[in-house]
mmCIF file of C-alpha atoms in Angstrom:
data_model
loop_
_atom_site.group_PDB
_atom_site.id
_atom_site.type_symbol
_atom_site.label_atom_id
_atom_site.label_comp_id
_atom_site.label_asym_id
_atom_site.label_seq_id
_atom_site.Cartn_x
_atom_site.Cartn_y
_atom_site.Cartn_z
ATOM 1 C CA MET A 288 0.106 -0.121 -0.013
ATOM 2 C CA SER A 289 1.299 3.280 -0.960
ATOM 3 C CA GLN A 290 2.063 6.076 1.696
ATOM 4 C CA GLN A 291 -1.072 7.967 3.041
ATOM 5 C CA TYR A 292 -1.309 11.665 3.986
ATOM 6 C CA THR A 293 -3.824 13.496 6.167
ATOM 7 C CA ASN A 294 -4.878 17.109 6.698
ATOM 8 C CA GLU A 295 -2.262 17.774 9.355
ATOM 9 C CA LEU A 296 -0.466 21.112 9.094
ATOM 10 C CA THR A 297 2.931 19.988 10.141
ATOM 11 C CA PRO A 298 5.649 22.432 10.602
ATOM 12 C CA GLU A 299 7.414 20.955 7.437
ATOM 13 C CA ILE A 300 4.226 21.876 5.368
ATOM 14 C CA PHE A 301 3.614 25.195 6.913
ATOM 15 C CA ALA A 302 7.047 26.203 6.061
ATOM 16 C CA THR A 303 6.524 25.285 2.212
ATOM 17 C CA LEU A 304 3.118 26.959 1.757
ATOM 18 C CA ASP A 305 3.840 30.859 1.903
ATOM 19 C CA GLN A 306 7.662 30.711 0.297
ATOM 20 C CA SER A 307 7.584 33.019 -2.620
ATOM 21 C CA PRO A 308 8.471 31.406 -5.907
ATOM 22 C CA PHE A 309 10.846 34.282 -6.818
ATOM 23 C CA THR A 310 14.240 34.983 -5.796
ATOM 24 C CA ALA A 311 15.432 38.371 -4.966
ATOM 25 C CA GLU A 312 17.061 38.613 -8.407
ATOM 26 C CA GLN A 313 13.987 37.721 -10.216
ATOM 27 C CA LEU A 314 12.159 40.472 -8.371
ATOM 28 C CA ALA A 315 14.830 42.876 -9.205
ATOM 29 C CA GLU A 316 14.365 42.184 -12.975
ATOM 30 C CA MET A 317 10.667 42.823 -12.802
ATOM 31 C CA ASN A 318 8.956 45.864 -13.964
ATOM 32 C CA ASP A 319 7.569 48.113 -10.835
ATOM 33 C CA GLU A 320 4.133 46.970 -11.549
ATOM 34 C CA ALA A 321 4.817 43.331 -11.492
ATOM 35 C CA ARG A 322 6.954 43.640 -8.495
ATOM 36 C CA ALA A 323 4.331 45.963 -6.590
ATOM 37 C CA ILE A 324 1.678 42.993 -7.228
ATOM 38 C CA ILE A 325 4.039 40.522 -5.529
ATOM 39 C CA VAL A 326 4.752 42.675 -2.699
ATOM 40 C CA LYS A 327 1.023 43.179 -2.214
ATOM 41 C CA GLN A 328 0.467 39.410 -2.151
ATOM 42 C CA ASN A 329 3.288 38.413 0.111
ATOM 43 C CA GLU A 330 1.647 41.062 2.597
ATOM 44 C CA TYR A 331 -1.476 39.538 2.454
ATOM 45 C CA VAL A 332 -0.112 36.208 2.931
ATOM 46 C CA ARG A 333 1.796 37.372 5.848
ATOM 47 C CA GLN A 334 -1.429 38.896 7.500
ATOM 48 C CA HIS A 335 -3.312 36.053 6.991
ATOM 49 C CA PRO A 336 -1.400 32.968 7.538
ATOM 50 C CA VAL A 337 -2.337 29.197 6.777
ATOM 51 C CA THR A 338 -4.482 27.787 9.431
ATOM 52 C CA HIS A 339 -5.337 24.514 7.751
ATOM 53 C CA ILE A 340 -5.216 22.225 4.669
ATOM 54 C CA TYR A 341 -7.503 20.170 2.873
ATOM 55 C CA ARG A 342 -5.727 17.329 0.476
ATOM 56 C CA MET A 343 -7.604 16.174 -2.453
ATOM 57 C CA ALA A 344 -8.938 12.706 -2.444
ATOM 58 C CA VAL A 345 -7.793 10.290 -5.107
ATOM 59 C CA ALA A 346 -8.040 6.650 -5.711
ATOM 60 C CA GLY A 347 -6.602 4.591 -2.941
ATOM 61 C CA CYS A 348 -7.540 6.936 -0.292
ATOM 62 C CA LEU A 349 -8.758 5.589 2.919
ATOM 63 C CA THR A 350 -11.615 5.909 5.148
ATOM 64 C CA ARG A 351 -12.116 5.788 8.991
ATOM 65 C CA ARG A 352 -14.138 2.367 8.715
ATOM 66 C CA GLY A 353 -11.382 0.576 6.166
ATOM 67 C CA GLY A 354 -12.902 1.616 2.756
ATOM 68 C CA VAL A 355 -10.647 2.376 -0.240
ATOM 69 C CA GLY A 356 -11.422 4.859 -2.919
ATOM 70 C CA ASP A 357 -11.940 3.172 -6.122
ATOM 71 C CA GLU A 358 -10.032 4.073 -9.602
ATOM 72 C CA PHE A 359 -13.200 4.807 -11.574
ATOM 73 C CA ASN A 360 -11.540 5.734 -14.736
ATOM 74 C CA PRO A 361 -8.519 3.383 -15.356
ATOM 75 C CA ASN A 362 -7.567 5.036 -18.648
ATOM 76 C CA PRO A 363 -4.338 7.369 -17.827
ATOM 77 C CA GLU A 364 -5.646 9.699 -20.851
ATOM 78 C CA GLU A 365 -9.245 10.112 -19.354
ATOM 79 C CA GLY A 366 -10.556 12.165 -16.475
ATOM 80 C CA HIS A 367 -8.518 14.270 -14.123
ATOM 81 C CA LYS A 368 -5.426 12.579 -12.633
ATOM 82 C CA ILE A 369 -2.693 13.105 -10.390
ATOM 83 C CA GLN A 370 0.551 11.425 -10.510
ATOM 84 C CA LEU A 371 1.875 9.912 -7.100
ATOM 85 C CA ASP A 372 5.463 9.828 -5.934
ATOM 86 C CA THR A 373 5.761 6.283 -7.201
ATOM 87 C CA GLY A 374 4.995 7.368 -10.766
ATOM 88 C CA GLN A 375 1.510 5.958 -10.687
ATOM 89 C CA TRP A 376 -1.165 7.813 -11.985
ATOM 90 C CA VAL A 377 -4.637 7.770 -10.090
ATOM 91 C CA SER A 378 -8.172 9.591 -10.431
ATOM 92 C CA VAL A 379 -8.994 12.829 -8.422
ATOM 93 C CA LEU A 380 -12.227 11.687 -6.611
ATOM 94 C CA THR A 381 -15.281 13.687 -6.900
ATOM 95 C CA GLU A 382 -19.058 13.844 -5.248
ATOM 96 C CA GLY A 383 -20.545 10.447 -6.378
ATOM 97 C CA CYS A 384 -17.597 8.276 -6.530
ATOM 98 C CA THR A 385 -17.513 4.925 -4.470
ATOM 99 C CA VAL A 386 -15.426 3.642 -1.806
ATOM 100 C CA THR A 387 -15.198 -0.228 -1.372
ATOM 101 C CA TYR A 388 -14.847 -1.954 1.980
ATOM 102 C CA PRO A 389 -13.237 -5.339 2.368
ATOM 103 C CA ASP A 390 -16.377 -7.050 2.630
ATOM 104 C CA GLY A 391 -17.257 -5.935 -0.956
ATOM 105 C CA THR A 392 -19.939 -3.328 0.123
ATOM 106 C CA GLN A 393 -19.682 0.258 -1.471
ATOM 107 C CA ALA A 394 -20.518 3.870 -0.331
ATOM 108 C CA ARG A 395 -20.655 6.894 -2.348
ATOM 109 C CA ILE A 396 -19.112 10.278 -1.412
ATOM 110 C CA VAL A 397 -21.471 12.779 -0.797
ATOM 111 C CA SER A 398 -19.662 15.893 0.620
ATOM 112 C CA CYS A 399 -16.914 17.864 -1.435
ATOM 113 C CA ALA A 400 -14.896 21.054 -1.831
ATOM 114 C CA GLY A 401 -18.195 22.620 -3.144
ATOM 115 C CA SER A 402 -18.780 24.388 -6.521
ATOM 116 C CA GLN A 403 -16.110 26.495 -6.426
ATOM 117 C CA PHE A 404 -13.608 23.667 -6.674
ATOM 118 C CA THR A 405 -14.899 21.124 -9.303
ATOM 119 C CA SER A 406 -13.556 18.537 -11.693
ATOM 120 C CA TYR A 407 -13.788 18.847 -15.524
ATOM 121 C CA ASP A 408 -17.209 17.454 -15.606
ATOM 122 C CA GLY A 409 -18.524 19.986 -12.651
ATOM 123 C CA LYS A 410 -18.602 17.443 -10.067
ATOM 124 C CA GLY A 411 -17.353 18.740 -6.532
ATOM 125 C CA ILE A 412 -13.706 17.459 -5.807
ATOM 126 C CA ALA A 413 -13.379 15.040 -3.004
ATOM 127 C CA LEU A 414 -11.165 15.844 0.132
ATOM 128 C CA VAL A 415 -9.839 14.279 2.992
ATOM 129 C CA ASN A 416 -12.718 14.849 5.463
ATOM 130 C CA SER A 417 -15.448 14.153 2.847
ATOM 131 C CA LEU A 418 -18.492 12.287 3.952
ATOM 132 C CA LEU A 419 -19.793 9.041 2.531
ATOM 133 C CA ASP A 420 -23.547 8.353 2.381
ATOM 134 C CA ASN A 421 -22.864 5.630 4.940
ATOM 135 C CA GLY A 422 -21.642 8.007 7.509
ATOM 136 C CA ASP A 423 -18.110 7.194 7.057
ATOM 137 C CA GLU A 424 -15.404 9.643 6.300
ATOM 138 C CA ILE A 425 -12.191 9.919 4.092
ATOM 139 C CA ILE A 426 -9.197 10.206 6.671
ATOM 140 C CA SER A 427 -6.287 10.010 4.267
ATOM 141 C CA THR A 428 -4.968 10.164 0.512
ATOM 142 C CA PRO A 429 -2.111 8.611 -1.292
ATOM 143 C CA GLN A 430 -0.975 12.196 -2.693
ATOM 144 C CA LYS A 431 0.697 14.798 -0.950
ATOM 145 C CA ASN A 432 0.613 17.926 -3.095
ATOM 146 C CA ALA A 433 -2.680 18.936 -4.317
ATOM 147 C CA ILE A 434 -4.051 20.865 -1.320
ATOM 148 C CA LEU A 435 -6.541 23.693 -0.817
ATOM 149 C CA VAL A 436 -5.627 26.190 2.187
ATOM 150 C CA GLY A 437 -7.521 27.790 4.733
ATOM 151 C CA ARG A 438 -6.126 31.052 6.184
ATOM 152 C CA ALA A 439 -6.838 33.302 9.094
ATOM 153 C CA GLY A 440 -9.539 35.870 8.377
ATOM 154 C CA GLU A 441 -11.041 33.857 5.516
ATOM 155 C CA SER A 442 -13.964 31.468 5.129
ATOM 156 C CA MET A 443 -14.745 28.570 3.081
ATOM 157 C CA PRO A 444 -17.765 28.552 0.556
ATOM 158 C CA SER A 445 -21.037 27.742 2.339
ATOM 159 C CA ASP A 446 -21.107 24.362 0.158
ATOM 160 C CA PHE A 447 -17.486 23.344 1.496
ATOM 161 C CA LEU A 448 -17.902 19.745 2.671
ATOM 162 C CA ALA A 449 -21.527 20.533 3.150
ATOM 163 C CA MET A 450 -23.929 17.494 3.194
ATOM 164 C CA PRO A 451 -26.357 17.490 0.469
ATOM 165 C CA GLY A 452 -29.583 19.342 1.383
ATOM 166 C CA ALA A 453 -27.919 20.789 4.283
#
């Protein structure tokens, strides 16, 4: 089984989230307008630090009750895929995708990142913490890089990880 990742905001993750992608030399080479935009963004990030993360759930994710997220589209050329550290390509899961349990039963993902964060087909992207129609919850995922961040002073959309009809 591949390594699994949770939404724990470790010091290592925290340290990498707000690093500027630009070196001092690159900033010096930019025009004043571009540099001003970056300075403004860096100030916003400083004033609104990351308070939590949500990893995207992909095939192979695990649930609290032992379910495993299903690979719903085995063709690497179709659907939205993420490459794991192992080199394997896996499907990004969305609302409606299934999880299979050791006894062969299945459950569907019913809560997701909401309408602001959708897949190519308009379905909400599943996250670690997404709920299933049997009351279970996704607790980890085998991918580590695709995350959504929550910042101090910001709120998530009203449909973020909301149950249908809630």
